[in-house]
Coordinates of C-alpha atoms in Angstrom, one line a residue:
Chain K
M1 CA 133.9 77.2 196.1
S2 CA 136.6 74.7 196.9
G3 CA 139.9 76.4 197.9
A4 CA 141.9 73.5 196.3
V5 CA 140.5 74.5 192.7
D6 CA 142.3 77.1 190.9
A7 CA 140.4 80.6 190.1
V8 CA 141.8 80.7 186.6
R9 CA 143.5 77.9 184.9
C10 CA 144.8 78.6 181.1
V11 CA 146.5 75.7 179.3
G12 CA 147.9 76.2 175.5
L13 CA 145.7 79.1 175.1
V14 CA 146.1 80.6 171.3
H15 CA 144.0 83.4 170.0
R16 CA 144.6 85.1 166.4
F17 CA 143.1 88.3 164.9
G18 CA 143.5 87.3 161.4
D19 CA 147.1 86.7 160.8
V20 CA 148.2 88.2 164.1
L21 CA 148.9 86.0 166.7
A22 CA 147.7 87.8 169.8
V23 CA 148.1 85.2 172.3
D24 CA 150.6 82.4 171.8
H25 CA 150.3 79.0 173.8
L26 CA 150.0 80.7 177.0
D27 CA 150.0 78.7 180.2
F28 CA 149.3 80.1 183.6
R29 CA 147.2 79.9 186.7
V30 CA 145.5 82.2 189.5
G31 CA 145.3 80.2 192.8
S32 CA 142.1 80.8 194.7
G33 CA 142.4 83.7 196.9
E34 CA 145.4 85.1 195.0
V35 CA 145.9 88.4 193.4
V36 CA 147.8 88.1 190.0
G37 CA 148.9 90.8 187.8
L38 CA 149.4 90.4 184.1
L39 CA 152.1 92.8 182.7
G40 CA 153.7 93.5 179.5
P41 CA 153.9 96.2 177.1
N42 CA 151.1 97.6 174.8
G43 CA 150.0 94.7 172.4
A44 CA 151.3 91.9 174.6
G45 CA 148.1 90.1 174.7
K46 CA 147.0 91.2 178.2
T47 CA 143.6 92.4 177.3
T48 CA 142.9 89.5 174.8
T49 CA 143.7 87.2 177.7
I50 CA 141.4 88.8 179.7
R51 CA 138.6 88.9 177.1
L52 CA 139.1 85.1 176.8
I53 CA 138.9 84.0 180.3
N54 CA 135.7 86.4 180.9
T55 CA 133.9 84.9 177.6
L56 CA 134.0 88.2 175.6
L57 CA 136.1 86.5 173.0
P58 CA 135.8 82.6 171.8
V59 CA 138.4 80.3 173.1
R60 CA 139.1 78.4 169.8
E61 CA 142.4 76.8 170.9
G62 CA 143.9 75.8 174.2
T63 CA 141.6 75.4 177.7
V64 CA 140.4 78.2 179.9
E65 CA 138.9 77.3 183.4
V66 CA 137.5 79.3 185.8
F67 CA 137.1 77.6 189.2
G68 CA 136.9 74.3 187.2
V69 CA 134.2 75.8 184.9
N70 CA 135.3 75.4 181.5
V71 CA 134.7 78.7 179.4
R72 CA 134.0 76.9 176.4
S73 CA 131.6 74.6 177.3
N74 CA 129.9 76.6 179.9
P75 CA 130.3 80.3 179.4
M76 CA 127.3 81.3 181.4
G77 CA 128.2 79.4 184.4
V78 CA 131.8 81.3 184.1
R79 CA 130.1 84.7 184.1
R80 CA 128.2 84.0 187.4
L81 CA 131.8 83.7 189.0
I82 CA 133.1 86.8 187.5
G83 CA 133.1 90.6 188.3
Y84 CA 134.5 92.6 185.4
V85 CA 135.9 96.0 185.4
P86 CA 137.1 97.0 181.8
Q87 CA 139.8 99.7 180.9
Q88 CA 137.3 102.6 180.1
L89 CA 135.4 104.3 182.6
S90 CA 132.2 102.5 181.9
I91 CA 129.2 103.8 183.9
E92 CA 125.9 105.0 182.9
G93 CA 126.2 108.8 183.8
A94 CA 122.3 109.4 183.5
L95 CA 121.6 107.0 186.4
T96 CA 122.4 107.3 189.8
G97 CA 125.2 105.5 191.6
R98 CA 122.6 103.2 193.3
E99 CA 120.5 102.6 189.9
N100 CA 124.0 101.8 188.1
V101 CA 124.8 99.1 191.0
T102 CA 121.2 97.7 191.0
L103 CA 121.1 97.0 187.3
F104 CA 123.8 94.8 187.8
A105 CA 122.2 93.1 190.8
R106 CA 119.4 92.4 188.6
L107 CA 121.4 91.1 185.5
F108 CA 123.2 88.6 188.2
D109 CA 119.8 87.3 189.6
V110 CA 120.3 88.9 193.0
P111 CA 117.0 87.7 194.6
R112 CA 114.6 90.7 195.0
R113 CA 114.1 90.6 198.7
E114 CA 118.1 90.9 199.2
R115 CA 118.5 93.3 196.4
A116 CA 118.5 96.5 198.0
D117 CA 120.6 95.3 200.9
R118 CA 123.3 94.1 198.7
V119 CA 123.5 97.0 196.8
R120 CA 123.8 99.1 199.7
E121 CA 126.4 96.6 200.9
A122 CA 128.2 97.1 197.6
L123 CA 128.2 101.0 197.9
A124 CA 129.0 101.0 201.5
L125 CA 132.2 98.6 200.8
L126 CA 133.4 101.3 198.3
D127 CA 132.6 104.4 200.3
L128 CA 130.0 105.4 197.9
E129 CA 126.7 105.8 200.4
D130 CA 126.8 109.4 200.5
A131 CA 126.8 110.0 196.6
A132 CA 124.4 106.8 195.9
D133 CA 121.6 109.0 194.9
R134 CA 123.6 111.5 192.7
T135 CA 123.6 110.8 189.0
A136 CA 126.9 109.2 188.1
S137 CA 127.9 111.9 185.6
T138 CA 128.7 114.2 188.7
Y139 CA 131.3 111.7 190.1
S140 CA 135.0 112.3 189.7
G141 CA 137.0 109.6 188.1
G142 CA 138.2 107.8 191.3
M143 CA 134.2 107.7 192.2
V144 CA 133.6 106.3 188.8
R145 CA 136.2 103.5 189.2
R146 CA 134.8 102.9 192.8
L147 CA 131.2 102.5 191.4
E148 CA 132.4 100.2 188.8
L149 CA 134.1 98.0 191.6
A150 CA 130.6 98.3 193.3
Q151 CA 129.0 97.0 190.2
A152 CA 131.3 94.2 190.0
L153 CA 131.2 93.3 193.6
V154 CA 127.2 93.3 194.0
S155 CA 127.0 89.7 192.8
R156 CA 129.9 88.7 195.2
P157 CA 131.7 87.1 192.7
A158 CA 134.7 84.7 193.3
L159 CA 137.1 86.0 190.7
L160 CA 137.6 90.0 190.3
V161 CA 138.6 90.6 186.7
L162 CA 140.3 94.2 186.5
D163 CA 141.5 95.5 183.0
E164 CA 144.0 98.3 183.9
P165 CA 141.8 99.6 186.9
T166 CA 143.9 102.7 187.7
T167 CA 144.6 104.0 184.3
G168 CA 143.9 107.8 184.2
L169 CA 143.4 108.2 188.1
D170 CA 145.2 110.6 190.2
P171 CA 147.4 109.0 192.9
L172 CA 145.1 109.2 195.7
A173 CA 142.2 107.8 193.7
R174 CA 144.9 105.0 192.6
E175 CA 145.4 104.2 196.3
G176 CA 141.7 104.2 197.0
V177 CA 141.2 101.4 194.4
W178 CA 144.3 99.4 195.7
E179 CA 143.0 99.7 199.3
R180 CA 139.4 98.3 198.2
V181 CA 141.0 95.5 196.3
R182 CA 143.1 94.5 199.2
R183 CA 140.1 94.5 201.3
M184 CA 138.1 92.2 198.9
R185 CA 140.9 89.8 199.3
D186 CA 141.5 89.7 202.7
E187 CA 137.8 90.0 204.1
H188 CA 136.2 87.7 201.2
G189 CA 139.1 85.7 200.0
M190 CA 138.3 86.7 196.4
S191 CA 140.6 85.9 193.6
V192 CA 141.7 88.9 191.5
L193 CA 143.3 88.9 188.0
L194 CA 144.4 92.2 186.9
T195 CA 146.1 93.9 184.0
T196 CA 148.3 97.2 184.6
H197 CA 151.2 99.3 183.2
Y198 CA 152.0 100.4 186.6
M199 CA 155.0 98.5 188.2
E200 CA 154.2 100.2 191.5
E201 CA 150.8 98.8 191.4
A202 CA 151.8 95.5 190.7
D203 CA 154.6 95.7 193.2
E204 CA 152.0 96.8 196.2
L205 CA 149.1 94.8 194.9
C206 CA 149.9 91.4 193.4
D207 CA 150.6 88.2 195.1
R208 CA 152.4 86.9 191.7
L209 CA 153.0 88.4 188.3
V210 CA 152.8 86.9 184.9
L211 CA 154.9 88.8 182.3
M212 CA 153.7 88.6 178.6
H213 CA 155.3 89.9 175.3
R214 CA 154.2 88.9 171.9
G215 CA 151.3 87.1 173.4
A216 CA 153.6 84.7 175.3
L217 CA 154.3 84.2 178.6
Q218 CA 158.1 85.4 179.3
A219 CA 158.3 85.3 183.2
E220 CA 156.0 84.3 186.2
G221 CA 156.7 84.6 189.8
T222 CA 156.2 86.8 193.1
P223 CA 157.6 90.4 192.5
S224 CA 160.4 89.6 194.7
Q225 CA 161.2 86.4 192.6
L226 CA 161.3 88.3 189.5
K227 CA 163.3 91.4 190.8
A228 CA 165.9 88.7 192.3
A229 CA 165.7 87.0 188.8
V230 CA 167.0 89.9 187.0
G231 CA 169.8 91.1 189.6
P232 CA 170.7 92.6 192.7
G233 CA 168.7 95.9 193.7
A234 CA 166.6 95.4 190.5
S235 CA 163.3 97.0 190.4
L236 CA 160.0 96.0 188.6
D237 CA 160.7 98.6 185.9
D238 CA 164.0 96.6 185.6
V239 CA 162.2 93.5 185.3
F240 CA 159.7 95.0 182.8
R241 CA 162.5 96.2 180.6
H242 CA 164.5 93.0 180.9
F243 CA 161.9 90.8 179.6
A244 CA 160.1 93.2 177.2
G245 CA 162.0 96.5 176.9
G246 CA 164.4 96.0 174.1
E247 CA 162.0 94.4 171.5
L248 CA 158.9 96.2 171.4
R249 CA 156.7 95.3 168.5
A250 CA 155.6 98.1 166.1
P251 CA 152.0 99.5 166.6
E252 CA 151.1 97.8 163.1
Q253 CA 151.8 94.3 164.5
E254 CA 149.7 94.9 167.4
G255 CA 146.6 95.1 165.1
L256 CA 146.0 98.5 166.4
R257 CA 143.2 97.1 168.8
D258 CA 144.6 99.3 171.9
V259 CA 145.1 102.4 169.6
R260 CA 141.5 101.9 168.5
A261 CA 140.3 101.5 172.0
T262 CA 142.1 104.4 173.1
R263 CA 140.8 106.5 170.2
R264 CA 137.2 105.4 171.0
T265 CA 137.4 106.6 174.6
A266 CA 139.1 109.8 173.8
R267 CA 136.3 110.6 171.2
R268 CA 133.5 109.8 173.9
L269 CA 135.2 111.9 176.5
G270 CA 135.8 114.6 174.0
Chain R
M1 CA 152.1 92.1 198.9
S2 CA 153.1 88.8 200.3
V3 CA 149.8 87.7 202.2
P4 CA 149.2 84.1 202.1
P5 CA 145.9 83.4 200.0
V6 CA 143.0 83.0 202.1
A7 CA 140.0 80.7 201.6
P8 CA 136.7 82.3 200.3
R9 CA 134.0 83.3 202.6
A10 CA 131.1 80.8 202.3
D11 CA 128.6 83.5 201.0
W12 CA 131.0 84.8 198.4
G13 CA 131.5 83.4 195.0
S14 CA 128.9 80.9 195.4
G15 CA 126.9 82.0 192.5
V16 CA 123.3 82.3 191.8
A17 CA 121.2 79.3 190.7
P18 CA 120.6 79.3 187.0
R19 CA 116.9 80.2 186.2
N20 CA 114.9 78.8 183.1
A21 CA 115.3 80.7 179.8
V22 CA 111.9 82.4 179.8
A23 CA 112.2 83.7 183.4
L24 CA 115.9 84.8 182.5
A25 CA 114.8 86.5 179.4
G26 CA 111.7 88.1 181.1
S27 CA 114.0 89.3 184.3
R28 CA 116.5 91.0 181.6
I29 CA 113.8 92.7 179.8
V30 CA 112.4 94.1 183.2
A31 CA 116.0 95.4 184.2
F32 CA 116.7 97.1 180.8
C33 CA 113.1 98.6 180.9
V34 CA 113.5 100.0 184.6
V35 CA 116.8 101.4 183.5
E36 CA 115.4 103.2 180.4
W37 CA 112.6 104.4 182.5
Q38 CA 114.9 105.8 185.2
K39 CA 116.9 107.5 182.5
L40 CA 114.0 109.1 181.1
M41 CA 112.8 110.3 184.4
H42 CA 116.4 112.0 185.4
D43 CA 115.8 113.9 181.8
R44 CA 112.4 114.6 180.7
T45 CA 113.4 117.2 178.0
E46 CA 114.0 114.6 175.4
L47 CA 110.2 113.9 175.6
V48 CA 109.6 117.4 174.9
T49 CA 112.3 117.8 172.0
R50 CA 111.4 114.5 170.2
A51 CA 107.5 115.4 170.5
I52 CA 108.2 118.8 168.3
Q53 CA 108.5 117.3 164.9
P54 CA 105.4 114.8 165.3
V55 CA 103.4 117.6 166.8
L56 CA 104.5 119.8 163.7
W57 CA 103.3 117.1 161.2
L58 CA 99.9 116.9 163.0
V59 CA 99.4 120.5 163.2
V60 CA 101.0 122.0 160.1
F61 CA 100.9 119.1 157.8
G62 CA 97.5 117.5 159.0
E63 CA 95.4 120.7 159.5
T64 CA 96.5 121.9 155.8
F65 CA 96.1 118.7 154.0
S66 CA 92.6 118.5 156.0
R67 CA 91.7 121.5 154.3
V68 CA 93.1 120.5 150.8
R69 CA 90.9 117.1 150.7
A70 CA 93.1 115.5 147.9
I71 CA 93.6 112.4 149.8
P72 CA 90.6 109.8 150.0
T73 CA 90.4 108.7 153.6
G74 CA 87.0 107.2 153.6
S75 CA 84.8 108.1 156.7
L76 CA 87.9 109.5 158.5
S77 CA 89.1 113.2 158.5
Y78 CA 92.7 113.5 157.1
L79 CA 93.8 114.4 160.7
Q80 CA 92.2 111.2 162.0
Y81 CA 93.7 109.2 159.1
M82 CA 97.2 110.5 159.7
A83 CA 97.4 110.7 163.5
P84 CA 97.8 106.9 163.7
G85 CA 100.6 107.1 161.0
I86 CA 102.3 109.9 163.1
I87 CA 102.1 108.0 166.2
A88 CA 103.8 105.2 164.6
Q89 CA 106.4 107.4 163.0
S90 CA 107.3 109.0 166.2
G91 CA 108.1 105.2 167.6
M92 CA 109.8 104.6 164.6
F93 CA 112.1 107.7 164.8
V94 CA 112.9 106.7 168.5
A95 CA 114.0 103.2 167.6
I96 CA 116.0 103.6 164.3
F97 CA 118.6 105.6 166.2
Y98 CA 118.8 103.2 169.1
G99 CA 121.8 101.5 167.7
I100 CA 123.8 104.7 168.4
Q101 CA 123.2 103.9 172.1
I102 CA 124.7 100.4 171.6
I103 CA 127.6 101.7 169.9
W104 CA 128.1 104.2 172.7
E105 CA 127.8 101.7 175.0
R106 CA 130.5 99.6 173.2
D107 CA 132.6 102.6 173.2
A108 CA 132.0 103.3 177.0
G109 CA 132.8 99.6 177.8
I110 CA 129.5 99.3 179.0
L111 CA 128.6 96.5 176.5
A112 CA 131.6 94.5 177.3
K113 CA 130.3 94.4 181.1
L114 CA 126.7 93.8 180.1
L115 CA 128.1 90.9 178.1
V116 CA 130.1 89.4 180.9
T117 CA 126.9 89.2 182.9
P118 CA 124.9 86.0 182.6
T119 CA 122.6 87.3 180.1
P120 CA 122.4 85.4 176.8
R121 CA 122.8 87.7 173.9
V122 CA 119.3 87.3 172.6
A123 CA 117.9 88.3 176.1
L124 CA 120.4 91.4 176.0
I125 CA 118.8 92.5 172.8
A126 CA 115.3 91.6 173.6
G127 CA 115.8 93.7 176.8
K128 CA 117.4 96.6 174.8
S129 CA 114.6 96.8 172.2
F130 CA 111.9 96.6 174.9
A131 CA 113.8 99.4 176.6
A132 CA 113.7 101.3 173.3
A133 CA 109.9 100.5 173.2
V134 CA 109.4 102.2 176.8
R135 CA 110.9 105.6 175.4
A136 CA 108.7 105.1 172.3
L137 CA 105.8 104.4 174.5
A138 CA 106.3 107.7 176.3
M139 CA 106.6 109.5 173.3
V140 CA 103.2 108.0 172.0
V141 CA 101.5 109.0 175.0
V142 CA 102.6 112.5 174.3
I143 CA 101.4 112.6 170.8
L144 CA 98.2 110.7 171.7
L145 CA 97.3 113.6 174.1
V146 CA 98.3 116.2 171.5
S147 CA 96.1 114.5 169.2
V148 CA 93.0 114.6 171.4
V149 CA 93.8 118.4 172.1
I150 CA 93.6 119.1 168.3
G151 CA 90.5 117.4 167.8
V152 CA 91.2 113.9 166.8
G153 CA 88.5 111.6 168.4
M154 CA 90.1 108.4 169.5
T155 CA 88.8 105.4 171.5
A156 CA 89.0 105.6 175.1
N157 CA 88.5 102.0 175.4
P158 CA 91.3 100.6 177.6
L159 CA 91.7 97.3 176.0
R160 CA 92.1 98.9 172.7
L161 CA 94.5 101.6 174.0
L162 CA 96.6 98.5 175.6
G163 CA 96.4 96.8 172.0
A164 CA 97.6 100.0 170.5
G165 CA 100.6 99.9 173.2
A166 CA 101.3 96.4 172.1
S167 CA 101.5 97.5 168.4
V168 CA 103.7 100.4 169.2
V169 CA 106.0 98.1 171.3
L170 CA 106.2 95.3 168.4
G171 CA 107.2 98.1 165.9
T172 CA 109.6 99.5 168.0
I173 CA 111.2 96.3 168.8
F174 CA 111.5 95.5 165.2
F175 CA 112.9 98.9 164.2
S176 CA 115.4 99.3 167.1
C177 CA 116.7 95.8 166.2
L178 CA 117.0 96.9 162.6
S179 CA 119.2 99.9 164.1
M180 CA 121.2 97.4 166.1
V181 CA 121.8 95.1 163.0
I182 CA 122.9 98.2 161.1
A183 CA 125.1 99.1 164.3
G184 CA 126.9 95.7 164.2
L185 CA 127.6 96.1 160.6
V186 CA 129.0 99.6 160.4
M187 CA 130.2 99.8 163.9
S188 CA 130.5 103.8 164.1
R189 CA 127.8 106.2 165.3
D190 CA 128.4 108.5 162.5
R191 CA 127.6 106.1 159.8
L192 CA 124.7 104.7 161.6
M193 CA 123.3 108.5 161.9
G194 CA 123.8 108.7 158.3
I195 CA 122.1 105.4 157.4
G196 CA 119.2 106.1 160.0
Q197 CA 118.5 109.5 158.2
A198 CA 118.7 107.9 154.8
I199 CA 116.1 105.2 155.8
T200 CA 113.5 106.8 158.2
M201 CA 111.8 108.9 155.4
P202 CA 111.5 106.3 152.8
L203 CA 110.1 104.0 155.3
F204 CA 107.7 106.5 156.5
F205 CA 106.7 107.4 153.0
A206 CA 106.6 103.6 151.7
S207 CA 103.8 102.7 154.4
S208 CA 100.3 103.8 154.8
A209 CA 101.3 106.7 157.5
L210 CA 100.2 109.6 155.4
Y211 CA 98.0 108.3 152.4
P212 CA 96.4 104.9 151.4
V213 CA 98.0 102.2 149.8
S214 CA 95.9 102.3 147.0
M215 CA 97.1 105.8 145.9
M216 CA 100.9 104.6 145.6
P217 CA 102.5 103.4 142.5
T218 CA 102.7 99.7 142.0
W219 CA 106.4 99.6 143.0
L220 CA 105.9 101.6 146.2
Q221 CA 102.9 99.5 146.9
H222 CA 104.9 96.3 146.9
L223 CA 107.6 98.2 149.1
S224 CA 104.7 99.2 151.6
T225 CA 103.6 95.5 151.8
A226 CA 107.0 94.6 153.0
N227 CA 107.4 97.5 155.4
P228 CA 106.3 96.7 159.2
L229 CA 105.3 100.2 159.7
S230 CA 102.5 99.8 157.4
Y231 CA 101.1 96.9 159.6
E232 CA 101.7 98.9 162.9
V233 CA 99.9 101.9 161.2
S234 CA 96.9 99.8 160.1
S235 CA 96.5 98.2 163.4
L236 CA 96.6 101.6 165.2
R237 CA 93.9 102.9 162.9
T238 CA 91.8 100.0 163.8
L239 CA 92.5 100.0 167.5
L240 CA 92.4 103.7 168.0
L241 CA 89.8 104.8 165.3
G242 CA 87.8 101.8 164.7
N243 CA 88.7 101.9 161.2
P244 CA 88.0 98.4 159.4
G245 CA 91.3 96.2 159.0
N246 CA 92.7 92.7 160.0
L247 CA 94.2 92.9 163.5
W248 CA 95.2 89.2 163.3
S249 CA 97.5 89.5 160.4
D250 CA 98.8 92.9 161.3
F251 CA 100.2 91.6 164.6
A252 CA 101.2 88.3 163.2
V253 CA 103.3 90.5 160.7
L254 CA 104.7 92.6 163.7
T255 CA 105.4 89.6 165.8
V256 CA 107.4 87.7 163.3
A257 CA 109.3 91.0 162.4
A258 CA 110.1 91.5 166.0
V259 CA 111.4 87.9 166.6
L260 CA 113.3 87.9 163.2
G261 CA 114.8 91.4 164.3
I262 CA 115.9 90.1 167.8
I263 CA 117.5 87.0 166.1
A264 CA 119.5 89.1 163.6
A265 CA 120.6 91.7 166.0
S266 CA 121.8 88.9 168.7
R267 CA 123.8 87.3 166.1
L268 CA 125.7 90.7 165.3
L269 CA 126.2 91.4 168.8
G270 CA 129.5 89.6 168.8
R271 CA 130.8 91.9 166.4
L272 CA 130.5 94.8 168.7
A273 CA 131.8 93.1 171.6
R274 CA 135.4 92.5 169.8

């Protein structure tokens, strides 16, 4: 993977759900080895953007490239470069931690002779070796998130895509996830694209932030650049409010996708 | 965080060389079958609870109707006649509700993760339907053993048993794909449960599982001809009991139904992913 090629390059990206414009001519990039955070209120288009980049939604207008590979013309090539952790806690509770990770090693064609070692390595990276042979239904929320990271990392992806990775986690578990993401970046030069609602997380973890509102890019820069742009002593919360706070869109304009996803998760978890 | 970007380590982010389509599909089928087997091994209670209904069909319905002698079954006892039907039925019952698992995986975000792996949608559906077949086969082994215990004389020829297994696999692939097609249309576990319950008994009764097609009214005979369960039952009777039949046409229909099922379900998978 060449260091000169951007990890993600979006140009003129547009996506509509029926009449609702979810992503509006979005241009942004994630440099190789960068940790970039997508910020914005609910319905800003963050998750839709992530789903366009990771091939879950078809790119109909605009261009998306992952390490120079076009998402539209070579989605399989893109998938081989990505590790993805969705918003929901998405593990198979009936399997052990090791079995959960092994499944993804198989699906990413990790050669059989390397598979056991790679699974062990991923579990060790996330400090899950001791719990590896317990069924995942016995894991805490923080452990489940770490297990999902292990699943995403077993293929040694060039780009890690995290959709609200710490939502619902207690502060300790959240800190644990941050620490692992930092380690991935520092030790392996992995590029990371994440969405978050936590300004503290964005400040701690991200090299650069992309602030979205109503599907469009509102501001882009390092956390300190964005804070300086708003005014002396401004926090990222102030930045968020400045660019999106005054005109949050009504839920019916968001297409209710986030609300539906939240309800589905609530039903599943009882 | 203001650490300057670092270059990726050589062995990270290098991806894995693409495989040919057949090897790719084969590896995904193996992956999902292994997972299904592991889940079954972690919780074996389902094997027992799901076996109760087919065993009741055999022991209560089968034994009773064997005494009535109201159904012409040729040289076979009624219990022998219906045992392959109950075996096919137990596989179908496992398969027809398999779509619920897909909807659960969608709600849990698991489906999104699977779709972001280098797995073509056809291979994902094929893998899932073979996985359903693993569960169905485990169930069928239980029903076969119960059948033998209650005196249904069946073949011990390993090749014929293998053929019977293949028939159950093809039937399960079709019915699990039918379930996944319905899942892609209704997008809700509750609705799929209702539809599944509504269609299982009509599929069962509109087949040759319990009585010969010749006994049915004409309209039901037409339905039976279009019902893959009839061909699965017919092939099982031929293979397990030596009943005369046309294995080639039975397997041809089951194979075509399975392939069409996989294609249809994979076309609808995108709806579930959105």
